[in-house]
mmCIF file of C-alpha atoms in Angstrom:
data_model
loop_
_atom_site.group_PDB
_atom_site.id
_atom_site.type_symbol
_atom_site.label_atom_id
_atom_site.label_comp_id
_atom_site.label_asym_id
_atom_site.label_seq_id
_atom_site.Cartn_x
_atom_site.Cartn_y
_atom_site.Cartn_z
ATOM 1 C CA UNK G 12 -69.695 -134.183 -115.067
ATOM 2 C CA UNK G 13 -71.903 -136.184 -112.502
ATOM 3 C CA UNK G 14 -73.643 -134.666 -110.108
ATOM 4 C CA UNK G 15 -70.908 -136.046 -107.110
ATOM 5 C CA UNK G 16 -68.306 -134.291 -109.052
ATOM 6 C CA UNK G 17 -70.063 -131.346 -109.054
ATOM 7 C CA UNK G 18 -70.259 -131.556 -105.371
ATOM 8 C CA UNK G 19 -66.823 -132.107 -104.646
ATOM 9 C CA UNK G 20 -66.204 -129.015 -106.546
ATOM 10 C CA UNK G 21 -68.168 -127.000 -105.350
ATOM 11 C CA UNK G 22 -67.053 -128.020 -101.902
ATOM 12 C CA UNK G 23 -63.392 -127.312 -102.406
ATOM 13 C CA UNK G 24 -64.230 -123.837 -103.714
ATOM 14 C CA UNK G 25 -66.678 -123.332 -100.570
ATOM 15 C CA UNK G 26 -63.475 -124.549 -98.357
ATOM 16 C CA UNK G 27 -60.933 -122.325 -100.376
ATOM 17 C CA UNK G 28 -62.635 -119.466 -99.859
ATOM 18 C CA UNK G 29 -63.335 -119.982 -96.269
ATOM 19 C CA UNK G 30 -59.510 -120.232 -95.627
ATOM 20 C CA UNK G 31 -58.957 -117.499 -98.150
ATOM 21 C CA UNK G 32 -58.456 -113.897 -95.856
ATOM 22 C CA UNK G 33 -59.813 -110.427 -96.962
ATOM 23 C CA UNK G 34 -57.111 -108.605 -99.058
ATOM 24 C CA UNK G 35 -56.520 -105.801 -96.474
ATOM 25 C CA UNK G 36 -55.649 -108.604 -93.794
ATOM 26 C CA UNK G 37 -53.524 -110.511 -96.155
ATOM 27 C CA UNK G 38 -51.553 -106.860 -97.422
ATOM 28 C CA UNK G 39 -51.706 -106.589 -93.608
ATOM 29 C CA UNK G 40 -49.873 -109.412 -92.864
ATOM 30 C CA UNK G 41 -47.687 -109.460 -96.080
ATOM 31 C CA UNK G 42 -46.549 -105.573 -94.583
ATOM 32 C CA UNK G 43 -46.115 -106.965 -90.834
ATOM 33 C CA UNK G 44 -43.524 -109.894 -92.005
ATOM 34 C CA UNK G 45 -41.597 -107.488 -94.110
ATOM 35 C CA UNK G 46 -41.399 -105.023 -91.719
ATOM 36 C CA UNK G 47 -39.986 -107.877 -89.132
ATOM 37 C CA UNK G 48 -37.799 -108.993 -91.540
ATOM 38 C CA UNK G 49 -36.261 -105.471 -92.469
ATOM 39 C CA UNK G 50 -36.122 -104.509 -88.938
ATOM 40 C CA UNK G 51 -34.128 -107.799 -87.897
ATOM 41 C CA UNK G 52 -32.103 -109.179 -90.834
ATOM 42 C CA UNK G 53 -31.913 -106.077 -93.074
ATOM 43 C CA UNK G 54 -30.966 -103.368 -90.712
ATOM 44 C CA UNK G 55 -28.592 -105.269 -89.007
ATOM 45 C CA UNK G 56 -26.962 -106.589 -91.852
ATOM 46 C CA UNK G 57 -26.580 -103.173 -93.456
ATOM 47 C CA UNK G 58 -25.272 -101.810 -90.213
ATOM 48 C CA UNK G 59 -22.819 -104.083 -90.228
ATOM 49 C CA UNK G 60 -21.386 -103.265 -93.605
ATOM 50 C CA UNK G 61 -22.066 -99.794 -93.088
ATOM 51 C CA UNK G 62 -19.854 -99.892 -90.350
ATOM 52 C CA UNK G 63 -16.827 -101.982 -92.113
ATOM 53 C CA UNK G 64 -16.688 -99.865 -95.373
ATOM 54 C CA UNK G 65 -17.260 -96.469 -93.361
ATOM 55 C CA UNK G 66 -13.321 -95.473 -93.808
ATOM 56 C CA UNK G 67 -13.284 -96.470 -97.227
ATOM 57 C CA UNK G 68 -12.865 -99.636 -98.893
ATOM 58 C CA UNK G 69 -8.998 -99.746 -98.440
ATOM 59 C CA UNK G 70 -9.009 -99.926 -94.568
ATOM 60 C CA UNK G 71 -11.771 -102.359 -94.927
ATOM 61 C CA UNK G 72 -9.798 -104.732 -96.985
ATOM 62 C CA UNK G 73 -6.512 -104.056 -94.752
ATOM 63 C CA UNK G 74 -8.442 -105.474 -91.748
ATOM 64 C CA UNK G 75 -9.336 -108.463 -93.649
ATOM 65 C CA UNK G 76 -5.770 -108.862 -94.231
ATOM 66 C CA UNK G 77 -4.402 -107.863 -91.089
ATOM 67 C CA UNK G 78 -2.212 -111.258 -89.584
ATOM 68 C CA UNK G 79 -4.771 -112.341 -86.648
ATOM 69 C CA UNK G 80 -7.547 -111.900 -88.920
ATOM 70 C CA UNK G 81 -6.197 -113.985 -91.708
ATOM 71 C CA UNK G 82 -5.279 -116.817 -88.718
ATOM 72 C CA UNK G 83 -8.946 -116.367 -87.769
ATOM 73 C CA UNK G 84 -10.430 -117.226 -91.066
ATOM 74 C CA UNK G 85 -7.982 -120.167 -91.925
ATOM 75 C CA UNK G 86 -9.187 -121.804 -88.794
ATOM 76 C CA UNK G 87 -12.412 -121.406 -89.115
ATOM 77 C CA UNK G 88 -12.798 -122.650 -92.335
ATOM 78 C CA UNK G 89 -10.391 -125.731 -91.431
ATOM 79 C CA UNK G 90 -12.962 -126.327 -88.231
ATOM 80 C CA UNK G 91 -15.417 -126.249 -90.979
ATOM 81 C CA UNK G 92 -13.624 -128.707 -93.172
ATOM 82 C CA UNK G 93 -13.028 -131.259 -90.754
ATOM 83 C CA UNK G 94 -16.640 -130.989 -88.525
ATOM 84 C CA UNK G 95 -19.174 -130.822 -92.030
ATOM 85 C CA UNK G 96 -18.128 -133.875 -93.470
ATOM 86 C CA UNK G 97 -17.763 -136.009 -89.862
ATOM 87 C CA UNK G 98 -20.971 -134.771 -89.279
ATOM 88 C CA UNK G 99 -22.405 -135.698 -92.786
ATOM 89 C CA UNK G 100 -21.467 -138.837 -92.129
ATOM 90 C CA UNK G 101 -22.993 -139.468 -88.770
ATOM 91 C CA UNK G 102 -26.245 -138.519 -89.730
ATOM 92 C CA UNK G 103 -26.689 -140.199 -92.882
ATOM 93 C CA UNK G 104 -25.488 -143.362 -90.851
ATOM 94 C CA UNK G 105 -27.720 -142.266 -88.029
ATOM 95 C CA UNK G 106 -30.848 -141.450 -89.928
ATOM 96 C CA UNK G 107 -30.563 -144.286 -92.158
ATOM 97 C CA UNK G 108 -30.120 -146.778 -88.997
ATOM 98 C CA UNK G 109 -33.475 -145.281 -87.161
ATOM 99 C CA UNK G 110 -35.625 -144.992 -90.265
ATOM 100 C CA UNK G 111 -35.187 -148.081 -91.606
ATOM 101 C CA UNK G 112 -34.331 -150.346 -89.345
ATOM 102 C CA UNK G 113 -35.453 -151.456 -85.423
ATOM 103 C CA UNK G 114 -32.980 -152.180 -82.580
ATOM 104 C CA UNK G 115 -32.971 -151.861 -78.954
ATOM 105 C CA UNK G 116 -31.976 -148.091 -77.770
ATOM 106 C CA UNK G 117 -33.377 -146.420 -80.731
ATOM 107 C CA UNK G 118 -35.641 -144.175 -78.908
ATOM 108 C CA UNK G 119 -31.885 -143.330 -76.361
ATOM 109 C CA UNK G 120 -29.687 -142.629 -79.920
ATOM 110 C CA UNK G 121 -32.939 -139.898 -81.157
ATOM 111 C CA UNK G 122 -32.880 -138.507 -77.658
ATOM 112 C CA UNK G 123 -28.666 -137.993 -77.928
ATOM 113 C CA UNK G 124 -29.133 -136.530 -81.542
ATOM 114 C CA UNK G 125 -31.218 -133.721 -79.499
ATOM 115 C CA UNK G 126 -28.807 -133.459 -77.072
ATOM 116 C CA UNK G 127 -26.862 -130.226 -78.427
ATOM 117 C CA UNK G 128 -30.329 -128.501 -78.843
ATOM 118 C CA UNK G 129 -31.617 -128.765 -75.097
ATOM 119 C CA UNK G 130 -27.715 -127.886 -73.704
ATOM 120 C CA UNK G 131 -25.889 -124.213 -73.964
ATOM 121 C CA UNK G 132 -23.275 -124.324 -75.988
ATOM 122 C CA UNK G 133 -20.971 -122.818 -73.311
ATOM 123 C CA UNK G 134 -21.585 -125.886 -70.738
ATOM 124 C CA UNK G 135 -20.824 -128.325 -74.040
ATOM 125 C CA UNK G 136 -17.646 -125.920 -73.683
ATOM 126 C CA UNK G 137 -17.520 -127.003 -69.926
ATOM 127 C CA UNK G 138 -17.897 -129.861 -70.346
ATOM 128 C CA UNK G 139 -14.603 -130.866 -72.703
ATOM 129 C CA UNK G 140 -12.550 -128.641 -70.163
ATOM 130 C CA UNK G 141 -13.645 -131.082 -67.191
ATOM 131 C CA UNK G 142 -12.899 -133.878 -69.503
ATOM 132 C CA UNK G 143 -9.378 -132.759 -71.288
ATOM 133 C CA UNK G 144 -7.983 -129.918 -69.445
ATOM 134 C CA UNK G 145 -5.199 -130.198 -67.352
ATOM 135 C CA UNK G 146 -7.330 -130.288 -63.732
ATOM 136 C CA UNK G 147 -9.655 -132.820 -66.052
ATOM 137 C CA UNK G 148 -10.684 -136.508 -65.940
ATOM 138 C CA UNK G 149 -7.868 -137.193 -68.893
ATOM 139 C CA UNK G 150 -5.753 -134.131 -68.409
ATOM 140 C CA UNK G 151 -2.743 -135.576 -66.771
ATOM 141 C CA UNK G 152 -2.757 -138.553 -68.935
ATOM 142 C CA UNK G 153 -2.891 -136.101 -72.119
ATOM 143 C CA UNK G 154 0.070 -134.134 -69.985
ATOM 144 C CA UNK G 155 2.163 -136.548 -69.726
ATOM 145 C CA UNK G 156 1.722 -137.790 -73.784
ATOM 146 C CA UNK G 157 2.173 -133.860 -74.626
ATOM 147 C CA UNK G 158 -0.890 -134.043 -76.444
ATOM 148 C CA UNK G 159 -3.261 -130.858 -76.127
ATOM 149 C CA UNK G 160 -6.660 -130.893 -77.140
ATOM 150 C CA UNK G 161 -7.938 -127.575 -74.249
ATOM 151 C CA UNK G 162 -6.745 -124.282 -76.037
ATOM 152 C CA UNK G 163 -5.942 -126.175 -79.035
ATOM 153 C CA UNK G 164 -7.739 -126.534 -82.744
ATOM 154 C CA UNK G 165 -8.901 -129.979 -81.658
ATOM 155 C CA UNK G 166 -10.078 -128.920 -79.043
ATOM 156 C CA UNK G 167 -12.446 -126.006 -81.328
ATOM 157 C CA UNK G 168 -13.181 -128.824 -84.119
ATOM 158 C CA UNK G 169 -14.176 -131.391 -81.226
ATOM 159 C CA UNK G 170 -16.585 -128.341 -79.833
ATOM 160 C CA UNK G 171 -17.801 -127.656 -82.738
ATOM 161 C CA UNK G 172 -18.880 -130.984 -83.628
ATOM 162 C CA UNK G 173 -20.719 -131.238 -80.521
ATOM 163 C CA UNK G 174 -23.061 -128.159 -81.337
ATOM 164 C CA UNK G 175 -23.603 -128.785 -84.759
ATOM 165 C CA UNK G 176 -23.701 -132.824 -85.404
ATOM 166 C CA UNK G 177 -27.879 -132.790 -85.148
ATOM 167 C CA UNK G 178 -28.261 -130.611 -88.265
ATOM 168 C CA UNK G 179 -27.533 -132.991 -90.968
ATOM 169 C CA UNK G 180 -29.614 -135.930 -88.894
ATOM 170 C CA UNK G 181 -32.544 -133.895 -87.788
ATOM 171 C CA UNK G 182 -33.150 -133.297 -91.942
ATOM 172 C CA UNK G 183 -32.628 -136.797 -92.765
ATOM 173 C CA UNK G 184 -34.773 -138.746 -90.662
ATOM 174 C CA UNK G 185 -37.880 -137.376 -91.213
ATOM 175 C CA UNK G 186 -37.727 -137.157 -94.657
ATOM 176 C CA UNK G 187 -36.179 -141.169 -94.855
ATOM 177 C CA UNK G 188 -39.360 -141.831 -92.509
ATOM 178 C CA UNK G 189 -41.876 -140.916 -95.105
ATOM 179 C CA UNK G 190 -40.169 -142.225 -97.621
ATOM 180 C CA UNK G 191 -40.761 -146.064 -95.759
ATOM 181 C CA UNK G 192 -39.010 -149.014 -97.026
ATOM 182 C CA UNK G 193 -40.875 -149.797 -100.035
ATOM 183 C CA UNK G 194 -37.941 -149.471 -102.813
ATOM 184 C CA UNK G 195 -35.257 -150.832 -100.269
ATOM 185 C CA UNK G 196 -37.227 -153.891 -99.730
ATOM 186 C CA UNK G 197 -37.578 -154.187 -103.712
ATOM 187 C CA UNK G 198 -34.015 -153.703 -104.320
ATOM 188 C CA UNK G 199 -32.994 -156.790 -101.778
ATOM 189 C CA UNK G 200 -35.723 -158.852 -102.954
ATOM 190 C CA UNK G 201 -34.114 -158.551 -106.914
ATOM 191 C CA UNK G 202 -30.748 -159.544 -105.883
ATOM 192 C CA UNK G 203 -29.010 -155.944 -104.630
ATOM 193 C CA UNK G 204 -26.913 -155.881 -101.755
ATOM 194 C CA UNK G 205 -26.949 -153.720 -98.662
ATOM 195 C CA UNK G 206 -24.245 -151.288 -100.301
ATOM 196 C CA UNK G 207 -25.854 -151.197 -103.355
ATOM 197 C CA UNK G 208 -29.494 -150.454 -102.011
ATOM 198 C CA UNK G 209 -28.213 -147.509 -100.091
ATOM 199 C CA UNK G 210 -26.397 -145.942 -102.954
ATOM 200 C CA UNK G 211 -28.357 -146.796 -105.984
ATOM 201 C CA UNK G 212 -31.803 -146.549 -103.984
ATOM 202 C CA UNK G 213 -31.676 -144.858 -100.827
ATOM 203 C CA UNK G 214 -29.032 -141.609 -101.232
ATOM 204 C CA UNK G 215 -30.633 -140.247 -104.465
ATOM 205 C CA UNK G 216 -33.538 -140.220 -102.747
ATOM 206 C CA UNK G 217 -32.253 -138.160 -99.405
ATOM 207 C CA UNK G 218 -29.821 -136.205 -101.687
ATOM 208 C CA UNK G 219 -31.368 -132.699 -101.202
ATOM 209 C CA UNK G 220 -32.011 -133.029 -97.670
ATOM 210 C CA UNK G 221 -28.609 -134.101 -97.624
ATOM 211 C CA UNK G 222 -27.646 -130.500 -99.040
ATOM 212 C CA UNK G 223 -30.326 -128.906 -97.076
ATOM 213 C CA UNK G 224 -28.619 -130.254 -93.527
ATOM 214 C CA UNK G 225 -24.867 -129.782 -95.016
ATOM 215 C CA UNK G 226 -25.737 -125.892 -95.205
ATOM 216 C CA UNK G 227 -27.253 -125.477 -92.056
ATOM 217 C CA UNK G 228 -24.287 -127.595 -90.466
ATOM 218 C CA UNK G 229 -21.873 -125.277 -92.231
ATOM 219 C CA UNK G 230 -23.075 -122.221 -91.376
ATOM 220 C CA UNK G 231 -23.596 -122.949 -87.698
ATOM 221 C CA UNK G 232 -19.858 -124.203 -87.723
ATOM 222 C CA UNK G 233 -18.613 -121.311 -89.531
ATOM 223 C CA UNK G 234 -20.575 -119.396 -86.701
ATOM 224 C CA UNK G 235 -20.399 -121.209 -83.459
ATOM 225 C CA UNK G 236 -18.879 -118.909 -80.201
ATOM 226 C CA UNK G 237 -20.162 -119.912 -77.085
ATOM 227 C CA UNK G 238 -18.910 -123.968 -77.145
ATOM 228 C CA UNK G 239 -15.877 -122.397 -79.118
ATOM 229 C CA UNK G 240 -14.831 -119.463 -76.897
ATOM 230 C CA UNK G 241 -14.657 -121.928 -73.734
ATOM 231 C CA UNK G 242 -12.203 -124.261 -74.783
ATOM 232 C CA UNK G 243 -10.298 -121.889 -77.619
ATOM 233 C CA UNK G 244 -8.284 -119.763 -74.653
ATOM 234 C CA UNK G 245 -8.306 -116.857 -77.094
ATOM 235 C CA UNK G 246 -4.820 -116.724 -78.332
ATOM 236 C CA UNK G 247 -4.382 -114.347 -81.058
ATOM 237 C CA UNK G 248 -3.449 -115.849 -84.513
ATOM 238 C CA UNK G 249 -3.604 -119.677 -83.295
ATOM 239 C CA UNK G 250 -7.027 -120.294 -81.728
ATOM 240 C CA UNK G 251 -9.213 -117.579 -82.264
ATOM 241 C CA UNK G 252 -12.263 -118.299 -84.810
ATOM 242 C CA UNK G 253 -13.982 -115.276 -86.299
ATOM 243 C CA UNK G 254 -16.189 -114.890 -84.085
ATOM 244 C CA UNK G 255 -13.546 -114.941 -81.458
ATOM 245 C CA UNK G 256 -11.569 -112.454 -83.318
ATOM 246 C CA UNK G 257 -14.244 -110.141 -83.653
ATOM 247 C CA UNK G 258 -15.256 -110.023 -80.426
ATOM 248 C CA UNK G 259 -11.350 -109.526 -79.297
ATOM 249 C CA UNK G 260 -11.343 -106.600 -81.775
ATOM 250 C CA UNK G 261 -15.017 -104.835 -80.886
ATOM 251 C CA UNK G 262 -13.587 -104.684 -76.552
ATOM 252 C CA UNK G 263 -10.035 -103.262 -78.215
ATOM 253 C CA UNK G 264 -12.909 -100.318 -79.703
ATOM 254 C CA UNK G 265 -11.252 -101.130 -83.030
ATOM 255 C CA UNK G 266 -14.923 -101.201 -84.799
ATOM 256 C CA UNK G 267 -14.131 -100.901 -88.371
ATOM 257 C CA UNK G 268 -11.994 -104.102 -88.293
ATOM 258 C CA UNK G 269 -14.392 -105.660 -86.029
ATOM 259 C CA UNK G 270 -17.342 -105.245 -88.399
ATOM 260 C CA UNK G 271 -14.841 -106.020 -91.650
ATOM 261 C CA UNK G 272 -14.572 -109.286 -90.289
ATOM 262 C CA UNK G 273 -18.465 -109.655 -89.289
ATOM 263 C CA UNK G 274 -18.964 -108.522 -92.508
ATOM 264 C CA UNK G 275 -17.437 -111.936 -93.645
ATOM 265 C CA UNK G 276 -20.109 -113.732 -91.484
ATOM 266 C CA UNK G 277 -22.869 -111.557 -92.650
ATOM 267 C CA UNK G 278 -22.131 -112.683 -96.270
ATOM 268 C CA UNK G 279 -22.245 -116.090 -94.842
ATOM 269 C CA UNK G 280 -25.515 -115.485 -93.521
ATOM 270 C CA UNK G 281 -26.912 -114.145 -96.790
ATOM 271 C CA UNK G 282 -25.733 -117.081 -98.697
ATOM 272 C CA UNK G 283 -26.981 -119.573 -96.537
ATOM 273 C CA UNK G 284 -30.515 -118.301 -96.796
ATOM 274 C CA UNK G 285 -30.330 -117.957 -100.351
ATOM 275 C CA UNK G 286 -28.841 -121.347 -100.748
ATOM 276 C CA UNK G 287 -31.809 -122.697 -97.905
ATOM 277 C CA UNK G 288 -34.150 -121.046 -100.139
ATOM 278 C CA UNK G 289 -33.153 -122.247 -103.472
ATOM 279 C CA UNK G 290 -33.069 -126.016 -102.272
ATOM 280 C CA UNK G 291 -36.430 -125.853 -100.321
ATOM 281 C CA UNK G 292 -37.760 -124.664 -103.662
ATOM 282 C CA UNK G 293 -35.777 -127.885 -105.587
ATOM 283 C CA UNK G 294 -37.518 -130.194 -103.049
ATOM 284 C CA UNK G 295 -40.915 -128.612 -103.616
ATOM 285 C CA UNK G 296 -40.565 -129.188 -107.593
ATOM 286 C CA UNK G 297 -38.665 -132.720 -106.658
ATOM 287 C CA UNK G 298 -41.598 -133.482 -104.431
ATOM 288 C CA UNK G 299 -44.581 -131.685 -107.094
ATOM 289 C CA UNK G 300 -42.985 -134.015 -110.335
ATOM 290 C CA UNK G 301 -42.587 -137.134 -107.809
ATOM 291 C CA UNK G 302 -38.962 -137.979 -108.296
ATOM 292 C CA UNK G 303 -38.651 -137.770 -104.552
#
């Protein structure tokens, strides 16, 4: 080895063990983010199932199957069903169109991707009501067509949408950003066609951020109150979400059956992280082997 290799190494080992901490402040720190983590994701969650199962696991499954509880779940997972995959769509379409590719009013279409993250959910809420409810811009023309969208399931799955159609976007375009336009370019130049570029070239290459945004989308979906409890109208077995439901259920000081049905989100919550974890690590190795 020369003596500039020698250098180098010794310089990198100089610089790792500058940013390299004693081992009482790393244990330190190790102990202070486990004890924030058990304090605000452990405890709760165990409270929570503490609570459902705590007359036995009979009542805890009767709650789940109670009538209004059952209508809660169906909904939510058809809000689910219908926003996801609209959402998927718009933000591979969306992420595709501002990493690749320069028009006039990109800068506007990033700033209305952000939108839902700067605005409460309960004025996104607000503002459907002004738009479709009966004292709204459109409600007497929907009146008069009997077609309800306030108080309604379109009116959850259009909510919905609204709060949760950045996720899938805000993961893509990034990642399609650092990627550049190298292997697009390539593919045109031998002959492929737009349609073939983006799915022989361009979606394997997003296809675990794809997953990545698809979970968070789902889970915030699954979750959503504030946009959804505006424009729902709480009515028991037809538009009530569960988190509707188990807020209806906690102010009735029926607890069990509230936290039976939270318990349902909680187990959500748990798989979501572990899924989020597992394909952050796949993207690591992906990103380690370079088949990004």
């Amino acid at each position: 080895m020369n003596s500039t290799g020698v250098l180098t190494n010794n310089r990198e080992l100089s610089n790792r063990n500058e940013l390299t901490e004693p081992v009482l402040v790393r244990w330190l720190l190790i102990a202070v983010a486990l004890a924030f983590l058990g304090l605000f994701l452990v405890v709760p969650l165990a409270a929570v199932f503490s609570q459902a199962l705590e007359k036995g696991f009979d009542v805890y499954l009767a709650s789940l199957k109670e009538q209004d509880a059952v209508a809660a779940i169906k909904l939510t997972l058809v809000t689910a069903l219908v926003s996801v995959p609209l959402n998927l769509f718009f933000g591979v379409v969306a992420a595709w169109a501002i990493a690749k590719f320069d028009f006039p009013g990109k800068s506007f279409l990033i700033t209305l991707i952000d939108l839902p993250f700067s605005v409460s959910p309960v004025i996104s809420g607000l503002i459907y009501v002004l738009l479709f409810g009966l004292q709204g811009w459109l409600g007497p023309w929907l009146q008069e067509h009997d077609i309800k969208i306030i108080f309604a399931v379109p009116g959850i799955i259009l909510a919905t949408i609204f709060v949760t159609f950045p996720f899938v976007a805000r993961e893509l375009i990034p990642l399609m950003e650092s990627q550049g336009k190298d292997e697009e370019e390539a593919a045109l130049v031998l002959g492929a066609s737009g349609w073939q570029t983006f799915w022989r070239v361009t979606l394997p290459n997003i296809r675990w951020g794809i997953l990545y945004g698809v979970i968070l989308c789902n889970a915030r979906a699954m979750g959503e109150f504030g946009a959804v409890s505006v424009v729902s109208g709480h009515v028991r077995g037809s538009t009530n979400t569960i988190p509707l439901h188990v807020e209806i259920l906690y102010n009735e000081y029926n607890y069990v059956a509230a936290f039976a049905v939270a318990s349902l989100l909680g187990m959500l919550a748990v798989v979501t992280l572990v899924a989020k974890s597992l394909v952050e690590w796949r993207i690591k190795a992906v990103k380690r082997d370079g088949d990004w």
